[in-house]
mmCIF file of C-alpha atoms (C1' of nucleotides) in Angstrom:
data_model
loop_
_atom_site.group_PDB
_atom_site.id
_atom_site.type_symbol
_atom_site.label_atom_id
_atom_site.label_comp_id
_atom_site.label_asym_id
_atom_site.label_seq_id
_atom_site.Cartn_x
_atom_site.Cartn_y
_atom_site.Cartn_z
ATOM 1 C CA MET A 1 24.650 17.672 11.386
ATOM 2 C CA ASN A 2 21.544 16.757 12.963
ATOM 3 C CA ILE A 3 17.985 15.598 11.144
ATOM 4 C CA GLY A 4 16.672 18.865 10.738
ATOM 5 C CA GLU A 5 19.599 20.104 8.438
ATOM 6 C CA VAL A 6 20.021 16.935 6.898
ATOM 7 C CA ALA A 7 16.563 16.927 5.794
ATOM 8 C CA LYS A 8 16.781 20.525 4.254
ATOM 9 C CA MET A 9 19.551 19.200 2.394
ATOM 10 C CA VAL A 10 18.324 16.410 0.932
ATOM 11 C CA GLU A 11 14.815 17.704 0.621
ATOM 12 C CA LEU A 12 13.687 14.132 1.947
ATOM 13 C CA PRO A 13 10.814 14.505 5.135
ATOM 14 C CA ILE A 14 12.650 13.359 8.825
ATOM 15 C CA LYS A 15 10.540 10.967 9.188
ATOM 16 C CA THR A 16 12.042 9.415 6.004
ATOM 17 C CA ILE A 17 15.078 9.558 7.246
ATOM 18 C CA ARG A 18 14.823 8.334 10.560
ATOM 19 C CA TYR A 19 13.015 5.122 8.187
ATOM 20 C CA TYR A 20 15.497 4.854 5.931
ATOM 21 C CA GLU A 21 17.776 4.582 9.180
ATOM 22 C CA GLU A 22 15.607 1.828 10.719
ATOM 23 C CA ILE A 23 15.518 -0.510 8.028
ATOM 24 C CA GLY A 24 19.877 -0.043 7.958
ATOM 25 C CA PHE A 25 20.137 2.664 4.946
ATOM 26 C CA ILE A 26 22.025 4.674 7.258
ATOM 27 C CA GLN A 27 23.509 4.513 10.240
ATOM 28 C CA PRO A 28 24.201 7.955 11.887
ATOM 29 C CA ARG A 29 26.061 8.078 14.819
ATOM 30 C CA ARG A 30 25.074 9.174 17.544
ATOM 31 C CA SER A 31 25.325 12.833 19.634
ATOM 32 C CA ALA A 32 25.604 12.612 23.750
ATOM 33 C CA ASN A 33 22.237 13.943 23.825
ATOM 34 C CA GLY A 34 20.941 11.047 21.787
ATOM 35 C CA TYR A 35 20.427 13.108 18.525
ATOM 36 C CA ARG A 36 21.331 11.535 15.251
ATOM 37 C CA SER A 37 24.716 13.118 13.833
ATOM 38 C CA PHE A 38 24.769 12.841 10.268
ATOM 39 C CA ARG A 39 28.373 12.917 8.466
ATOM 40 C CA ASP A 40 28.588 13.990 5.085
ATOM 41 C CA SER A 41 28.663 10.264 3.944
ATOM 42 C CA ASP A 42 25.415 9.810 5.453
ATOM 43 C CA VAL A 43 24.081 13.087 3.732
ATOM 44 C CA HIS A 44 25.263 11.746 0.321
ATOM 45 C CA LYS A 45 23.761 8.131 1.086
ATOM 46 C CA LEU A 46 20.409 9.784 1.500
ATOM 47 C CA ALA A 47 20.716 12.294 -1.481
ATOM 48 C CA PHE A 48 21.257 8.874 -3.378
ATOM 49 C CA LEU A 49 18.325 7.006 -1.926
ATOM 50 C CA GLY A 50 15.946 9.869 -2.669
ATOM 51 C CA ARG A 51 17.188 10.331 -6.084
ATOM 52 C CA ALA A 52 16.548 6.607 -6.679
ATOM 53 C CA ARG A 53 13.396 6.517 -5.029
ATOM 54 C CA SER A 54 11.671 9.644 -7.352
ATOM 55 C CA LEU A 55 13.092 7.233 -10.594
ATOM 56 C CA GLY A 56 10.629 4.499 -8.656
ATOM 57 C CA PHE A 57 13.115 2.112 -7.932
ATOM 58 C CA SER A 58 11.814 0.444 -4.983
ATOM 59 C CA ILE A 59 13.557 0.154 -1.376
ATOM 60 C CA GLU A 60 14.944 -3.666 -2.271
ATOM 61 C CA ASP A 61 16.251 -2.458 -5.578
ATOM 62 C CA CYS A 62 17.790 0.592 -3.869
ATOM 63 C CA ARG A 63 19.083 -1.248 -1.033
ATOM 64 C CA ILE A 64 21.091 -3.181 -4.149
ATOM 65 C CA LEU A 65 21.771 -0.218 -5.825
ATOM 66 C CA LEU A 66 23.735 1.459 -2.882
ATOM 67 C CA GLN A 67 25.529 -1.525 -2.278
ATOM 68 C CA LEU A 68 26.788 -1.440 -6.201
ATOM 69 C CA TYR A 69 27.178 2.025 -5.751
ATOM 70 C CA GLU A 70 29.498 1.658 -2.931
ATOM 71 C CA ASN A 71 31.377 -1.664 -4.670
ATOM 72 C CA ASP A 72 34.504 -0.895 -6.659
ATOM 73 C CA THR A 73 34.144 -3.860 -8.282
ATOM 74 C CA ARG A 74 30.724 -3.720 -9.435
ATOM 75 C CA ALA A 75 29.913 -4.462 -13.254
ATOM 76 C CA SER A 76 27.818 -1.869 -14.074
ATOM 77 C CA ALA A 77 25.608 -4.614 -15.904
ATOM 78 C CA ASP A 78 24.489 -5.101 -12.771
ATOM 79 C CA VAL A 79 23.244 -1.996 -12.588
ATOM 80 C CA LYS A 80 21.876 -1.609 -15.750
ATOM 81 C CA GLN A 81 20.252 -5.129 -15.564
ATOM 82 C CA ILE A 82 18.120 -3.742 -12.164
ATOM 83 C CA ALA A 83 17.554 -0.340 -14.310
ATOM 84 C CA GLN A 84 16.325 -2.429 -17.412
ATOM 85 C CA GLU A 85 13.581 -4.359 -15.343
ATOM 86 C CA HIS A 86 12.296 -1.332 -13.409
ATOM 87 C CA LEU A 87 11.954 0.608 -16.546
ATOM 88 C CA ILE A 88 9.701 -2.421 -18.080
ATOM 89 C CA ARG A 89 7.424 -2.253 -14.980
ATOM 90 C CA ILE A 90 7.422 1.477 -15.560
ATOM 91 C CA ASP A 91 5.979 1.159 -19.213
ATOM 92 C CA ALA A 92 3.667 -1.635 -18.029
ATOM 93 C CA LYS A 93 2.317 0.555 -15.790
ATOM 94 C CA VAL A 94 2.464 3.556 -18.210
ATOM 95 C CA LYS A 95 -0.028 1.725 -20.530
ATOM 96 C CA GLU A 96 -2.099 0.356 -17.595
ATOM 97 C CA LEU A 97 -2.684 3.897 -16.959
ATOM 98 C CA GLN A 98 -3.188 4.798 -20.732
ATOM 99 C CA ALA A 99 -5.575 2.159 -21.279
ATOM 100 C CA MET A 100 -7.692 3.789 -18.116
ATOM 101 C CA ARG A 101 -7.010 6.965 -19.635
ATOM 102 C CA ASN A 102 -8.729 5.845 -23.199
ATOM 103 C CA THR A 103 -11.670 4.386 -21.426
ATOM 104 C CA LEU A 104 -12.332 6.804 -18.723
ATOM 105 C CA SER A 105 -12.065 9.890 -21.332
ATOM 106 C CA HIS A 106 -14.467 8.503 -23.403
ATOM 107 C CA LEU A 107 -17.405 7.857 -21.162
ATOM 108 C CA ILE A 108 -16.484 11.179 -19.822
ATOM 109 C CA GLU A 109 -16.975 12.966 -23.450
ATOM 110 C CA ALA A 110 -20.328 11.079 -23.549
ATOM 111 C CA CYS A 111 -21.918 11.927 -19.945
ATOM 112 C CA ALA A 112 -23.724 14.552 -20.065
ATOM 113 C CA GLY A 113 -22.887 16.127 -16.714
ATOM 114 C CA ASP A 114 -26.235 18.021 -15.849
ATOM 115 C CA ASP A 115 -28.979 16.906 -13.443
ATOM 116 C CA ARG A 116 -30.373 14.363 -15.255
ATOM 117 C CA PRO A 117 -29.701 10.563 -13.854
ATOM 118 C CA ALA A 118 -28.830 8.973 -16.946
ATOM 119 C CA CYS A 119 -24.927 8.825 -17.039
ATOM 120 C CA PRO A 120 -23.036 6.528 -19.838
ATOM 121 C CA ILE A 121 -20.342 5.977 -17.568
ATOM 122 C CA LEU A 122 -22.347 4.431 -14.609
ATOM 123 C CA LEU A 123 -23.838 2.337 -17.297
ATOM 124 C CA ASP A 124 -20.470 1.019 -18.309
ATOM 125 C CA LEU A 125 -19.295 0.716 -14.736
ATOM 126 C CA ALA A 126 -22.848 -1.625 -14.798
ATOM 127 C CA MET A 127 -21.681 -3.389 -18.266
ATOM 128 C CA LEU A 128 -25.479 -2.922 -19.020
ATOM 129 C CA ASN A 129 -24.021 -1.006 -22.144
ATOM 130 C CA MET B 1 -25.081 -18.644 -4.990
ATOM 131 C CA ASN B 2 -21.748 -19.480 -2.532
ATOM 132 C CA ILE B 3 -18.753 -17.059 -2.742
ATOM 133 C CA GLY B 4 -16.454 -19.562 -4.603
ATOM 134 C CA GLU B 5 -19.443 -19.492 -8.111
ATOM 135 C CA VAL B 6 -19.577 -15.729 -7.472
ATOM 136 C CA ALA B 7 -15.504 -14.982 -7.536
ATOM 137 C CA LYS B 8 -15.834 -17.189 -10.819
ATOM 138 C CA MET B 9 -18.500 -14.810 -12.535
ATOM 139 C CA VAL B 10 -17.914 -11.817 -11.300
ATOM 140 C CA GLU B 11 -13.511 -12.407 -11.487
ATOM 141 C CA LEU B 12 -12.620 -11.262 -8.345
ATOM 142 C CA PRO B 13 -10.669 -13.186 -5.438
ATOM 143 C CA ILE B 14 -12.852 -14.665 -3.199
ATOM 144 C CA LYS B 15 -10.294 -12.757 -0.083
ATOM 145 C CA THR B 16 -11.436 -9.451 -2.116
ATOM 146 C CA ILE B 17 -15.210 -10.335 -1.727
ATOM 147 C CA ARG B 18 -15.101 -11.129 1.745
ATOM 148 C CA TYR B 19 -13.071 -7.617 2.047
ATOM 149 C CA TYR B 20 -15.359 -5.891 0.335
ATOM 150 C CA GLU B 21 -17.906 -7.443 2.653
ATOM 151 C CA GLU B 22 -16.112 -6.393 5.294
ATOM 152 C CA ILE B 23 -16.127 -2.522 4.072
ATOM 153 C CA GLY B 24 -19.615 -2.686 3.669
ATOM 154 C CA PHE B 25 -20.047 -2.688 -0.243
ATOM 155 C CA ILE B 26 -22.334 -5.848 0.031
ATOM 156 C CA GLN B 27 -24.721 -7.666 2.594
ATOM 157 C CA PRO B 28 -24.861 -11.030 1.797
ATOM 158 C CA ARG B 29 -27.077 -13.047 3.167
ATOM 159 C CA ARG B 30 -26.058 -16.386 5.401
ATOM 160 C CA SER B 31 -27.569 -19.880 4.824
ATOM 161 C CA ALA B 32 -27.646 -21.976 7.841
ATOM 162 C CA ASN B 33 -24.335 -23.576 7.506
ATOM 163 C CA GLY B 34 -23.319 -19.882 7.593
ATOM 164 C CA TYR B 35 -21.894 -19.558 3.955
ATOM 165 C CA ARG B 36 -22.026 -16.399 2.237
ATOM 166 C CA SER B 37 -25.676 -16.342 0.314
ATOM 167 C CA PHE B 38 -25.003 -14.324 -2.585
ATOM 168 C CA ARG B 39 -27.786 -13.187 -4.707
ATOM 169 C CA ASP B 40 -27.754 -11.402 -8.092
ATOM 170 C CA SER B 41 -27.801 -8.126 -6.727
ATOM 171 C CA ASP B 42 -24.692 -8.843 -4.635
ATOM 172 C CA VAL B 43 -23.345 -10.045 -7.774
ATOM 173 C CA HIS B 44 -24.069 -7.574 -10.199
ATOM 174 C CA LYS B 45 -22.804 -4.464 -7.343
ATOM 175 C CA LEU B 46 -19.378 -6.752 -6.877
ATOM 176 C CA ALA B 47 -19.283 -6.853 -10.871
ATOM 177 C CA PHE B 48 -19.962 -2.910 -10.794
ATOM 178 C CA LEU B 49 -16.858 -2.785 -8.271
ATOM 179 C CA GLY B 50 -14.658 -4.818 -10.195
ATOM 180 C CA ARG B 51 -15.137 -2.559 -12.906
ATOM 181 C CA ALA B 52 -14.691 0.480 -11.186
ATOM 182 C CA ARG B 53 -11.757 -0.919 -9.548
ATOM 183 C CA SER B 54 -10.121 -1.967 -12.833
ATOM 184 C CA LEU B 55 -10.367 1.546 -13.988
ATOM 185 C CA GLY B 56 -8.266 3.075 -11.102
ATOM 186 C CA PHE B 57 -11.178 4.158 -8.582
ATOM 187 C CA SER B 58 -10.633 4.418 -5.190
ATOM 188 C CA ILE B 59 -12.189 2.709 -3.028
ATOM 189 C CA GLU B 60 -13.798 5.604 -1.810
ATOM 190 C CA ASP B 61 -14.793 6.710 -5.020
ATOM 191 C CA CYS B 62 -16.260 3.299 -5.496
ATOM 192 C CA ARG B 63 -18.548 3.658 -2.611
ATOM 193 C CA ILE B 64 -20.036 7.171 -3.973
ATOM 194 C CA LEU B 65 -20.240 5.637 -7.759
ATOM 195 C CA LEU B 66 -21.966 2.828 -5.928
ATOM 196 C CA GLN B 67 -24.608 5.333 -3.755
ATOM 197 C CA LEU B 68 -25.034 6.782 -7.428
ATOM 198 C CA TYR B 69 -26.000 4.013 -9.219
ATOM 199 C CA GLU B 70 -28.530 2.942 -7.162
ATOM 200 C CA ASN B 71 -30.021 6.398 -6.809
ATOM 201 C CA ASP B 72 -32.202 7.092 -9.511
ATOM 202 C CA THR B 73 -32.533 10.857 -8.569
ATOM 203 C CA ARG B 74 -28.503 11.386 -8.894
ATOM 204 C CA ALA B 75 -27.373 13.848 -11.564
ATOM 205 C CA SER B 76 -25.139 12.682 -13.722
ATOM 206 C CA ALA B 77 -23.225 15.722 -13.212
ATOM 207 C CA ASP B 78 -22.089 14.173 -10.012
ATOM 208 C CA VAL B 79 -21.139 11.123 -11.571
ATOM 209 C CA LYS B 80 -18.760 13.192 -14.008
ATOM 210 C CA GLN B 81 -16.807 15.344 -11.723
ATOM 211 C CA ILE B 82 -15.590 12.298 -10.293
ATOM 212 C CA ALA B 83 -14.453 10.796 -13.043
ATOM 213 C CA GLN B 84 -12.837 14.154 -13.938
ATOM 214 C CA GLU B 85 -11.098 14.158 -11.080
ATOM 215 C CA HIS B 86 -9.724 10.420 -10.997
ATOM 216 C CA LEU B 87 -9.058 11.245 -14.751
ATOM 217 C CA ILE B 88 -6.560 14.200 -13.746
ATOM 218 C CA ARG B 89 -4.706 11.983 -11.126
ATOM 219 C CA ILE B 90 -4.532 9.162 -13.528
ATOM 220 C CA ASP B 91 -2.465 11.964 -16.317
ATOM 221 C CA ALA B 92 -0.395 13.354 -13.422
ATOM 222 C CA LYS B 93 0.678 9.704 -12.848
ATOM 223 C CA VAL B 94 0.987 8.828 -16.063
ATOM 224 C CA LYS B 95 3.729 12.245 -16.378
ATOM 225 C CA GLU B 96 5.429 11.417 -13.546
ATOM 226 C CA LEU B 97 5.894 7.994 -14.888
ATOM 227 C CA GLN B 98 6.799 9.002 -18.320
ATOM 228 C CA ALA B 99 9.605 11.721 -17.097
ATOM 229 C CA MET B 100 10.829 8.602 -15.363
ATOM 230 C CA ARG B 101 10.250 6.951 -18.145
ATOM 231 C CA ASN B 102 12.716 9.773 -20.386
ATOM 232 C CA THR B 103 15.465 9.989 -17.474
ATOM 233 C CA LEU B 104 16.171 5.764 -16.819
ATOM 234 C CA SER B 105 15.915 5.308 -20.298
ATOM 235 C CA HIS B 106 18.681 8.001 -21.078
ATOM 236 C CA LEU B 107 20.742 6.289 -18.452
ATOM 237 C CA ILE B 108 20.206 2.784 -19.845
ATOM 238 C CA GLU B 109 21.523 4.030 -23.079
ATOM 239 C CA ALA B 110 24.606 5.590 -22.009
ATOM 240 C CA CYS B 111 25.803 2.563 -19.528
ATOM 241 C CA ALA B 112 27.870 0.341 -20.942
ATOM 242 C CA GLY B 113 26.409 -2.742 -19.060
ATOM 243 C CA ASP B 114 29.591 -5.074 -19.293
ATOM 244 C CA ASP B 115 31.791 -5.986 -16.647
ATOM 245 C CA ARG B 116 33.516 -2.571 -15.513
ATOM 246 C CA PRO B 117 32.195 -0.848 -12.629
ATOM 247 C CA ALA B 118 32.160 2.797 -14.361
ATOM 248 C CA CYS B 119 28.312 3.546 -14.894
ATOM 249 C CA PRO B 120 26.232 6.479 -15.813
ATOM 250 C CA ILE B 121 23.436 5.257 -13.727
ATOM 251 C CA LEU B 122 24.902 5.319 -10.622
ATOM 252 C CA LEU B 123 26.225 9.140 -11.434
ATOM 253 C CA ASP B 124 23.155 10.104 -12.112
ATOM 254 C CA LEU B 125 22.215 8.358 -8.442
ATOM 255 C CA ALA B 126 24.700 10.201 -6.922
ATOM 256 C CA MET B 127 24.242 13.072 -9.040
ATOM 257 C CA LEU B 128 28.032 13.102 -9.949
ATOM 258 C CA ASN B 129 27.456 13.758 -13.398
ATOM 259 C "C1'" DG C 1 -20.757 -45.471 7.307
ATOM 260 C "C1'" DC C 2 -16.353 -43.725 6.408
ATOM 261 C "C1'" DT C 3 -12.680 -41.288 3.942
ATOM 262 C "C1'" DT C 4 -11.272 -37.893 1.150
ATOM 263 C "C1'" DG C 5 -10.938 -33.404 -1.139
ATOM 264 C "C1'" DA C 6 -13.143 -29.191 -2.011
ATOM 265 C "C1'" DC C 7 -15.581 -25.819 -0.224
ATOM 266 C "C1'" DC C 8 -16.521 -22.469 3.260
ATOM 267 C "C1'" DC C 9 -15.563 -19.974 7.794
ATOM 268 C "C1'" DT C 10 -13.036 -16.256 11.009
ATOM 269 C "C1'" DC C 11 -8.678 -14.444 12.934
ATOM 270 C "C1'" DT C 12 -4.202 -12.815 13.058
ATOM 271 C "C1'" DA C 13 -0.585 -9.973 10.749
ATOM 272 C "C1'" DG C 14 1.922 -8.468 6.696
ATOM 273 C "C1'" DT C 15 2.609 -5.922 2.305
ATOM 274 C "C1'" DG C 16 5.304 -1.273 1.017
ATOM 275 C "C1'" DG C 17 6.672 2.998 1.997
ATOM 276 C "C1'" DG C 18 6.275 6.536 4.840
ATOM 277 C "C1'" DT C 19 3.113 9.247 8.075
ATOM 278 C "C1'" DG C 20 0.678 11.369 12.143
ATOM 279 C "C1'" DG C 21 0.443 11.942 16.971
ATOM 280 C "C1'" DA C 22 1.490 11.301 21.865
ATOM 281 C "C1'" DG C 23 3.934 12.214 25.204
ATOM 282 C "C1'" DG C 24 8.679 14.111 26.539
ATOM 283 C "C1'" DC C 25 13.286 15.504 26.669
ATOM 284 C "C1'" DT C 26 17.310 19.566 25.227
ATOM 285 C "C1'" DT C 27 18.921 23.426 22.745
ATOM 286 C "C1'" DT C 28 18.358 27.711 21.379
ATOM 287 C "C1'" DA C 29 16.770 32.806 21.661
ATOM 288 C "C1'" DG C 30 15.149 36.716 23.958
ATOM 289 C "C1'" DC D 1 13.898 32.209 33.049
ATOM 290 C "C1'" DT D 2 10.542 31.037 29.683
ATOM 291 C "C1'" DA D 3 8.568 29.789 25.659
ATOM 292 C "C1'" DA D 4 9.584 27.975 20.696
ATOM 293 C "C1'" DA D 5 12.008 25.357 18.313
ATOM 294 C "C1'" DG D 6 13.783 20.733 17.527
ATOM 295 C "C1'" DC D 7 14.875 16.168 19.022
ATOM 296 C "C1'" DC D 8 13.846 11.556 20.615
ATOM 297 C "C1'" DT D 9 10.961 6.785 20.628
ATOM 298 C "C1'" DC D 10 6.856 4.068 20.606
ATOM 299 C "C1'" DC D 11 2.486 3.136 18.403
ATOM 300 C "C1'" DA D 12 -1.056 3.581 15.048
ATOM 301 C "C1'" DC D 13 -2.736 3.960 10.762
ATOM 302 C "C1'" DC D 14 -2.586 4.957 5.334
ATOM 303 C "C1'" DC D 15 -4.420 1.292 0.852
ATOM 304 C "C1'" DA D 16 -6.285 -2.142 -0.967
ATOM 305 C "C1'" DC D 17 -5.810 -6.317 -0.314
ATOM 306 C "C1'" DT D 18 -3.461 -11.331 0.338
ATOM 307 C "C1'" DA D 19 -1.409 -15.192 3.432
ATOM 308 C "C1'" DG D 20 -1.977 -18.273 6.719
ATOM 309 C "C1'" DA D 21 -3.404 -20.885 10.744
ATOM 310 C "C1'" DG D 22 -7.190 -23.427 12.298
ATOM 311 C "C1'" DG D 23 -10.948 -24.813 11.952
ATOM 312 C "C1'" DG D 24 -16.077 -26.249 10.395
ATOM 313 C "C1'" DT D 25 -19.239 -27.871 5.953
ATOM 314 C "C1'" DC D 26 -20.829 -30.944 2.061
ATOM 315 C "C1'" DA D 27 -20.717 -34.261 -1.892
ATOM 316 C "C1'" DA D 28 -18.795 -38.073 -4.200
ATOM 317 C "C1'" DG D 29 -16.641 -42.614 -4.064
ATOM 318 C "C1'" DC D 30 -16.123 -46.941 -1.834
#
DNA sequence: GCTTGACCCTCTAGTGGGTGGAGGCTTTAG
DNA sequence: CTAAAGCCTCCACCCACTAGAGGGTCAAGC
């Protein structure tokens, strides 16, 4: 398979697939013309990576998850730990964003949003309130 | 004021303050020895920027907000619009993270987390479930 | 006067995770 | 035979800083 076909199958941009090769996630063979030639196993890995990335795992997490996936003697505890640590980071991020959201929505409510200059949002940013 | 003192006052790293000068947010004077010499107005702007950034506004949003802040003939509607658009982006991000969170926490619950290789997390990533 | 340590300076390069584009092959359809 | 689509590499760029090298300056203590 050529890269374009693979890209459609796994729903990843071509550039991303080339990048994943560059960072060692996959090692597709090459055809005589120099084109990358993907095997099913490459496609499978790319799908795995796409799914892991869509769950927010970092590239380095993905690298470890992929190794664990390919290691038949893995301990599920190792996988679970990575997932749990990731969940904690997600929770922290959600909390942070919700705090922003709260502040911001209060400020927006308080702002007249007309053609006059007075603005509680700017007052808050300037900490003059 | 020198940069170190300012950094403590506005609780921004020194490097960040220099970066904010580089991108044109502030133009502190220079002392004879080449040190940056900050006026109250610079400190005030930095505090404004720090607060805006902590609410998640992008650098370019901050640039516009700062201009509006310094423009006495602004319309509060312009400020409000920027804030509303930002709120929409935050909401989208929160939703995205919560979707990840949901999937991830279900998978974590389903995973034994012991020394055996069987792992629902990896099965999900490989989309073999 | 000298040293020490805390400051400050500039400049370059790196982070993560790709993305965009230039410039140039190859393949495929008509 | 030609045009379009597809593929290749390489370099630069995105955001918002951050790290570090290499060096100048200043204040306190001896």
